[in-house]
Short mmCIF file of C-alpha atoms and ligand atoms in Angstrom, two decimals:
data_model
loop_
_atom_site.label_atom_id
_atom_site.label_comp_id
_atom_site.label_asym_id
_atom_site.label_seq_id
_atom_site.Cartn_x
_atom_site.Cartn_y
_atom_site.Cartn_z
CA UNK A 1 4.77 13.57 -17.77
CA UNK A 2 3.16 16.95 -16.01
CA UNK A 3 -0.77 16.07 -15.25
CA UNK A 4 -0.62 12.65 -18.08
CA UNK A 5 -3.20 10.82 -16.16
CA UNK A 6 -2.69 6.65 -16.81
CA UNK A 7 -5.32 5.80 -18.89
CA UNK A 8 -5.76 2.41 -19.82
CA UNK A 9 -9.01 2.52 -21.91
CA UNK A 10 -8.50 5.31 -23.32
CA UNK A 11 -6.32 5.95 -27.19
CA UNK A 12 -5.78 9.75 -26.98
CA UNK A 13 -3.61 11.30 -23.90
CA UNK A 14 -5.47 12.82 -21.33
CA UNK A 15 -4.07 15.46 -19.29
CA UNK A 16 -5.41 17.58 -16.42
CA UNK A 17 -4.51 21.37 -16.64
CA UNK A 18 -4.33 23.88 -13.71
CA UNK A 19 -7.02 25.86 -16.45
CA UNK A 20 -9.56 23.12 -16.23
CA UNK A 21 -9.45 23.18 -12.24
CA UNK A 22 -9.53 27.14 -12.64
CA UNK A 23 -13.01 26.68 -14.87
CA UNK A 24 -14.43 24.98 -12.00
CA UNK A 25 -16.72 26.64 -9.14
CA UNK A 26 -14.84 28.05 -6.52
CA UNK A 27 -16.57 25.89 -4.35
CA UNK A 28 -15.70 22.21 -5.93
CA UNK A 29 -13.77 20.35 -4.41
CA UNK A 30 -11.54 17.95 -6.05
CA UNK A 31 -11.70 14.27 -5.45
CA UNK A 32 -8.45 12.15 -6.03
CA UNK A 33 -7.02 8.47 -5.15
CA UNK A 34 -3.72 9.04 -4.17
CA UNK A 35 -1.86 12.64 -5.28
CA UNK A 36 1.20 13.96 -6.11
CA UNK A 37 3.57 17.13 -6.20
CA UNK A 38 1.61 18.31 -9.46
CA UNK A 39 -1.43 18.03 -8.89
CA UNK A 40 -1.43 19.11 -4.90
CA UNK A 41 0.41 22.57 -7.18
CA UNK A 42 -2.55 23.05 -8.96
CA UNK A 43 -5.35 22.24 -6.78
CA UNK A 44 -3.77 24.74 -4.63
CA UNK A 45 -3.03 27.55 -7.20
CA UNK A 46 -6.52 26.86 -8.54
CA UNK A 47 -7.47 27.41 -4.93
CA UNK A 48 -9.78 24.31 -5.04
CA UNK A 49 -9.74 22.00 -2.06
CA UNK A 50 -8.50 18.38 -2.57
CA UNK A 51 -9.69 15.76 -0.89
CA UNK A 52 -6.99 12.16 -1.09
CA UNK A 53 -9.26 9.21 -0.87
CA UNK A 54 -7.00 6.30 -0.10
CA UNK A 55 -5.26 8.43 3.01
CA UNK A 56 -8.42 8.03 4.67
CA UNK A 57 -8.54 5.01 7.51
CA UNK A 58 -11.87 3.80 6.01
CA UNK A 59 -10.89 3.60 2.71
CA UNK A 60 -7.47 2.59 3.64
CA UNK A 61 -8.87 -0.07 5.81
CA UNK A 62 -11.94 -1.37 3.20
CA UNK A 63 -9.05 -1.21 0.82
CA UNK A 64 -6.90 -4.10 2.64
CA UNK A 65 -9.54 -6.51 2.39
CA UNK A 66 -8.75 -6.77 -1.66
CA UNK A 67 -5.42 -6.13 -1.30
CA UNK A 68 -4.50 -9.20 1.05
CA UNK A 69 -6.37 -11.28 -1.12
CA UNK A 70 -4.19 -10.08 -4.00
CA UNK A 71 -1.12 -10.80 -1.80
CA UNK A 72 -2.46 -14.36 -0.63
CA UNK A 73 -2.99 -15.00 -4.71
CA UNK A 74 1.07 -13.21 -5.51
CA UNK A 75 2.24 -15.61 -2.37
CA UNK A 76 0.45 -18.94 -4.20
CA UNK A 77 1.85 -18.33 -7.70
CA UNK A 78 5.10 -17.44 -6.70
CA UNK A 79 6.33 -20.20 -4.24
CA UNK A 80 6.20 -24.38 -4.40
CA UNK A 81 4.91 -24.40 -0.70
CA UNK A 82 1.91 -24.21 1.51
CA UNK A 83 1.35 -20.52 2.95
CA UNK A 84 0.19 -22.67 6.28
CA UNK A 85 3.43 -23.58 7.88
CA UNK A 86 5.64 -20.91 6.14
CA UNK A 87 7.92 -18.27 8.05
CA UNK A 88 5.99 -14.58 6.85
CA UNK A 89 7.68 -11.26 8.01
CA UNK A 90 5.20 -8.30 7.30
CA UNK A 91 6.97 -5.08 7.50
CA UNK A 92 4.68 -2.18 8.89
CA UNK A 93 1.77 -2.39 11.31
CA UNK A 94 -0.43 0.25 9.63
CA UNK A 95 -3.90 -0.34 8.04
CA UNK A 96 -2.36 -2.65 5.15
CA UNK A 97 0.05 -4.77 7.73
CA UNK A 98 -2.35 -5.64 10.25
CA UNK A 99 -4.71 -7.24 7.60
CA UNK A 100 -2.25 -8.63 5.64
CA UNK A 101 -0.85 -10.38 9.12
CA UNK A 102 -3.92 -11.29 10.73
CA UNK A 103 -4.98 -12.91 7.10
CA UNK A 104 -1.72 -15.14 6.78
CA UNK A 105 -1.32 -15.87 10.53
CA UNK A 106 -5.29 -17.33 10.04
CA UNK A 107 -4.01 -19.37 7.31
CA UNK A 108 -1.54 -21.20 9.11
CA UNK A 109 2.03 -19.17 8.82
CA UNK A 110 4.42 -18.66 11.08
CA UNK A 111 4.06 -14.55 10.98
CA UNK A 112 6.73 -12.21 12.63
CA UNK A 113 5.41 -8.46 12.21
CA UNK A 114 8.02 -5.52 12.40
CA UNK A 115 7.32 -2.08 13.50
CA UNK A 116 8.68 0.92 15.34
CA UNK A 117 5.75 2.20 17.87
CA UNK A 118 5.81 0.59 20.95
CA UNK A 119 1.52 0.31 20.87
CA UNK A 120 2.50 -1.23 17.19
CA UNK A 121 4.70 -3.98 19.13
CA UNK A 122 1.74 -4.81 22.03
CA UNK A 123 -1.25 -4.94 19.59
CA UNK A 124 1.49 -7.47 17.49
CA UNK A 125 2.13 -9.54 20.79
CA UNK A 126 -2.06 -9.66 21.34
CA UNK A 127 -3.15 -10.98 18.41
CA UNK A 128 -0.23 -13.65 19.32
CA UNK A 129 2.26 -12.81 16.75
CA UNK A 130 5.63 -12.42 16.94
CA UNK A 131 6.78 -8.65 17.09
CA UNK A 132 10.09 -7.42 16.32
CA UNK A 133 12.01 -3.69 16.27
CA UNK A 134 11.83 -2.74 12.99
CA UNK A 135 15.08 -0.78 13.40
CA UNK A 136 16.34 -4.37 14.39
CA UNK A 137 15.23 -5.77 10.55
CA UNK A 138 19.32 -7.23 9.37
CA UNK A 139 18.98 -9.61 12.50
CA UNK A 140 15.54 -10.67 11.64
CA UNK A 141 15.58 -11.89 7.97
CA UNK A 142 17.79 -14.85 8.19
CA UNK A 143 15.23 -17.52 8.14
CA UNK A 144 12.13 -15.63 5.96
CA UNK A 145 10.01 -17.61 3.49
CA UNK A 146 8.22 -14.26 2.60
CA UNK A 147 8.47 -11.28 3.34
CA UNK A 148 5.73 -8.90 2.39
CA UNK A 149 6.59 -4.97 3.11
CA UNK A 150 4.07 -2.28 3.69
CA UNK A 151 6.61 0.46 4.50
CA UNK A 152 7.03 3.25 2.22
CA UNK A 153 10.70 3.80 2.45
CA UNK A 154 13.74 2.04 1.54
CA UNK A 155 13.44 -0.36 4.19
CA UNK A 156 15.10 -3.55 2.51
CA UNK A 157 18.12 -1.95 1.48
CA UNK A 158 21.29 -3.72 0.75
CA UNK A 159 22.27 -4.32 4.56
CA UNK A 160 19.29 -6.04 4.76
CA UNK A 161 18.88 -7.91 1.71
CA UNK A 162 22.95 -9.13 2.21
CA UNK A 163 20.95 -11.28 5.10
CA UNK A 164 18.45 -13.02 3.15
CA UNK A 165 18.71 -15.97 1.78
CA UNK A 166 17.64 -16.44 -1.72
CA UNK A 167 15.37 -18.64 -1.05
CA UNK A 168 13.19 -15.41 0.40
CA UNK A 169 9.96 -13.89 -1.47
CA UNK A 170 9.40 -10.29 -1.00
CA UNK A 171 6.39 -9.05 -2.24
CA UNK A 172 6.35 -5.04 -1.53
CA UNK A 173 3.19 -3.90 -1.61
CA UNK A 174 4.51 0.09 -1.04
CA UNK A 175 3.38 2.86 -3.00
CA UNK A 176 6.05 3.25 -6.19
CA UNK A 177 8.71 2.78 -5.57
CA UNK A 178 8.16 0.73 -3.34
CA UNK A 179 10.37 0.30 -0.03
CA UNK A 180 12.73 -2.74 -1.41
CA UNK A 181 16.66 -2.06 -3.62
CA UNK A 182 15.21 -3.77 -6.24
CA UNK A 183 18.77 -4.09 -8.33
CA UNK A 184 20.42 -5.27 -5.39
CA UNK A 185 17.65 -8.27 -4.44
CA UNK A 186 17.98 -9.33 -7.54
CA UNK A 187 22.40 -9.54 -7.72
CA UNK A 188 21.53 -11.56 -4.88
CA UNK A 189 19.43 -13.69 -6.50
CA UNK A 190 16.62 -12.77 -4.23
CA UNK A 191 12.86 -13.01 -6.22
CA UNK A 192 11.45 -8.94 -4.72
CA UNK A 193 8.29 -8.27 -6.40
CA UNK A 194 6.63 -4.82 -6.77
CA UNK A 195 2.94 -5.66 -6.27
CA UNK A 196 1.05 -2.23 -6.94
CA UNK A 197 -3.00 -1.45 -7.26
CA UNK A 198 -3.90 -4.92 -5.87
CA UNK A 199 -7.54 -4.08 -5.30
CA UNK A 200 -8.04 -3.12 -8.55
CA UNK A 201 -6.07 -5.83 -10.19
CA UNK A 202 -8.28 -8.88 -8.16
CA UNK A 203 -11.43 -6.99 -7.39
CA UNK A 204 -11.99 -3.93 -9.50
CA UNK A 205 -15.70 -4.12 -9.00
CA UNK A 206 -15.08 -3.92 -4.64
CA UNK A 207 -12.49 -1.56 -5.25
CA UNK A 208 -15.30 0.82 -6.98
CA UNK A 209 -17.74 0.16 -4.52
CA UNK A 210 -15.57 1.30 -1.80
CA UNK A 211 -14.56 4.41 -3.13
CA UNK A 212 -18.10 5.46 -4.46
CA UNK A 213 -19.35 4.46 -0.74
CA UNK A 214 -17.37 6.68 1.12
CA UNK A 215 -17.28 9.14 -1.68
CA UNK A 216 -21.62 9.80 -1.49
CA UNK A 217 -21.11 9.97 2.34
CA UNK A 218 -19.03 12.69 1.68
CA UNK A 219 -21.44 14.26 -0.90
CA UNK A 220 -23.90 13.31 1.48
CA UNK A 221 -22.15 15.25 4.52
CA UNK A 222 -21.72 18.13 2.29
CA UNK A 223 -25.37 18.30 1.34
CA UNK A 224 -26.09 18.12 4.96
CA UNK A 225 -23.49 21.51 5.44
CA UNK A 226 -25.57 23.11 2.90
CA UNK A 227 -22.99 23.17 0.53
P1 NAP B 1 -0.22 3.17 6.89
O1 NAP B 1 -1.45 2.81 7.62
O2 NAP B 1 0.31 4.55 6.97
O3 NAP B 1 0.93 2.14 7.32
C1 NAP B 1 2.27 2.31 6.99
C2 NAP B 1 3.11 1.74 8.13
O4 NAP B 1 4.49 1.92 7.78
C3 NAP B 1 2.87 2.45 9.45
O5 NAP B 1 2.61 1.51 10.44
C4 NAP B 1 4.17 3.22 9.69
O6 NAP B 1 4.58 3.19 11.03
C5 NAP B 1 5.17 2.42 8.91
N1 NAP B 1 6.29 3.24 8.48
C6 NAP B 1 6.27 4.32 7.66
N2 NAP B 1 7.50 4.79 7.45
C7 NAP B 1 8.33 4.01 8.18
C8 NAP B 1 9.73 3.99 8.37
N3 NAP B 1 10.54 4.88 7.79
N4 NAP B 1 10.25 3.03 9.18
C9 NAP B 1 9.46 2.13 9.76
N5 NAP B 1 8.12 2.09 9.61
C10 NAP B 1 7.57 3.02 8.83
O7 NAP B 1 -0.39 2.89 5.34
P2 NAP B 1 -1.24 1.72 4.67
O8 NAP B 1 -2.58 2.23 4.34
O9 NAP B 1 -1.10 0.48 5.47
O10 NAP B 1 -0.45 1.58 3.30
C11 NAP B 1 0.90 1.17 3.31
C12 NAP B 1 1.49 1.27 1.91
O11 NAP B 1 0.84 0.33 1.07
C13 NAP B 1 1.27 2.62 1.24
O12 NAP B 1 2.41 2.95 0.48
C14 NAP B 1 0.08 2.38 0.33
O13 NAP B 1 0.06 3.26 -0.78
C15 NAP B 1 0.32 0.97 -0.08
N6 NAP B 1 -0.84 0.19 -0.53
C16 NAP B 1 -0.64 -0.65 -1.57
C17 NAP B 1 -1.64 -1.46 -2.01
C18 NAP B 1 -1.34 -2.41 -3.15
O14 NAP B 1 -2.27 -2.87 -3.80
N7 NAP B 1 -0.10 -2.73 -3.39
C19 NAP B 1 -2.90 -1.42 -1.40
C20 NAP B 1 -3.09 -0.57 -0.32
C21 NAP B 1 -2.04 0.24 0.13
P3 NAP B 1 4.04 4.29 12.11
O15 NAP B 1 2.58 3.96 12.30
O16 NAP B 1 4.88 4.01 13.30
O17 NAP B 1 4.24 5.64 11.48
#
């Protein structure tokens, strides 16, 4: 619902109110994970600046060290086969994809990376991967062991997914709702995985220490302004 934040240790419902931003100093700024059309309305009809942790590269990029290691467990416990010697398609070249491919290339897979910028492609080609147009995905799935997707759009839609095998693993690591047709992977028999918050799930202790170090910098920076 409007504001419900998720709550897991918590019995009563907890929901943020544009009043409770409004009883704030007009200088506070607002601190958040990852947002949303709510509250980016009230945070800006509060008139309260708000400040999206994760968007930021060195959160983002701390923030792939846990999550590959969540992927690298998700990849163990769902197949019958080594990671070292398997075919691995990553989808995306951003902060999350280049981990995630350096990490399974160093354990011994056979890793393809797709993306669309052409500096994308090179930087793939230098770390001695194999790059591919991500436009070009249908013609590129044929012979995937896993394929782990850090795009946030439909991006394995049913043209693709017609050209996997069912033999493929997708693990979509996207923000909800992730970028895989999850209905259609699975009338084709194909095992598509939504794998969100994997910091949190496999190292909620690192995942707090990484948001409450860049989080005093930026108290600390703010200090500095004489805020
Ligand atoms: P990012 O740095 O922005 O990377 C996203 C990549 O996707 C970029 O390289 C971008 O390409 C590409 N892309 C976006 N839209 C595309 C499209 N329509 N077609 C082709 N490529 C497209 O983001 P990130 O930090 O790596 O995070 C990626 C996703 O993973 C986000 O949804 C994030 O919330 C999620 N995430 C999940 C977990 C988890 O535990 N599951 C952990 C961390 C992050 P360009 O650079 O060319 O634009």
């Amino acid at each position: 619902g409007e504001g419900v934040v998720s709550t897991v240790f918590s019995n009563e419902e907890v929901v943020l109110k544009q009043s409770y931003l409004e009883q704030t100093p007009e200088h506070c700024v607002i601190y958040s994970g990852i947002s949303n059309a709510y509250l980016e309305g009230i945070a800006s009809e509060a008139g309260r600046k708000l400040v999206k942790l994760f968007e930021r590269d060195d959160i983002a990029i701390f923030n792939s060290i846990p999550t590959v290691e969540g992927t690298i467990m998700m990849a163990i416990q769902h197949t019958d086969y080594t990671i070292h010697g398997s075919n691995v398609a990553v989808l995306g070249m951003g902060r999350t994809g280049m981990t995630i491919a350096r990490t399974f290339a160093a354990l011994g897979a056979k890793v393809k990376v797709g993306a669309r910028s052409s500096a994308h492609l090179a930087r793939i080609s230098e770390m001695g991967l194999s790059p591919f147009q991500i436009e070009e995905l249908t013609d590129h799935v044929n012979d995937i062991d896993i394929c782990i997707n850090t795009v946030p759009s439909l991006i394995l839609n049913q043209s693709v997914l017609s050209r996997m095998t069912p033999k493929t693993l997708i693990l979509d690591l996207a923000s909800r709702p992730g970028g895989t047709d999850f209905k259609y992977a699975e009338k084709q028999g194909i095992k598509a995985l939504l794998a969100p918050g994997l910091p949190g799930i496999v190292a909620p202790k690192t995942a707090g220490q990484i948001i409450a170090n860049v989080l005093s910098k930026l108290l600390a920076d703010l200090k500095k302004e004489g805020n």
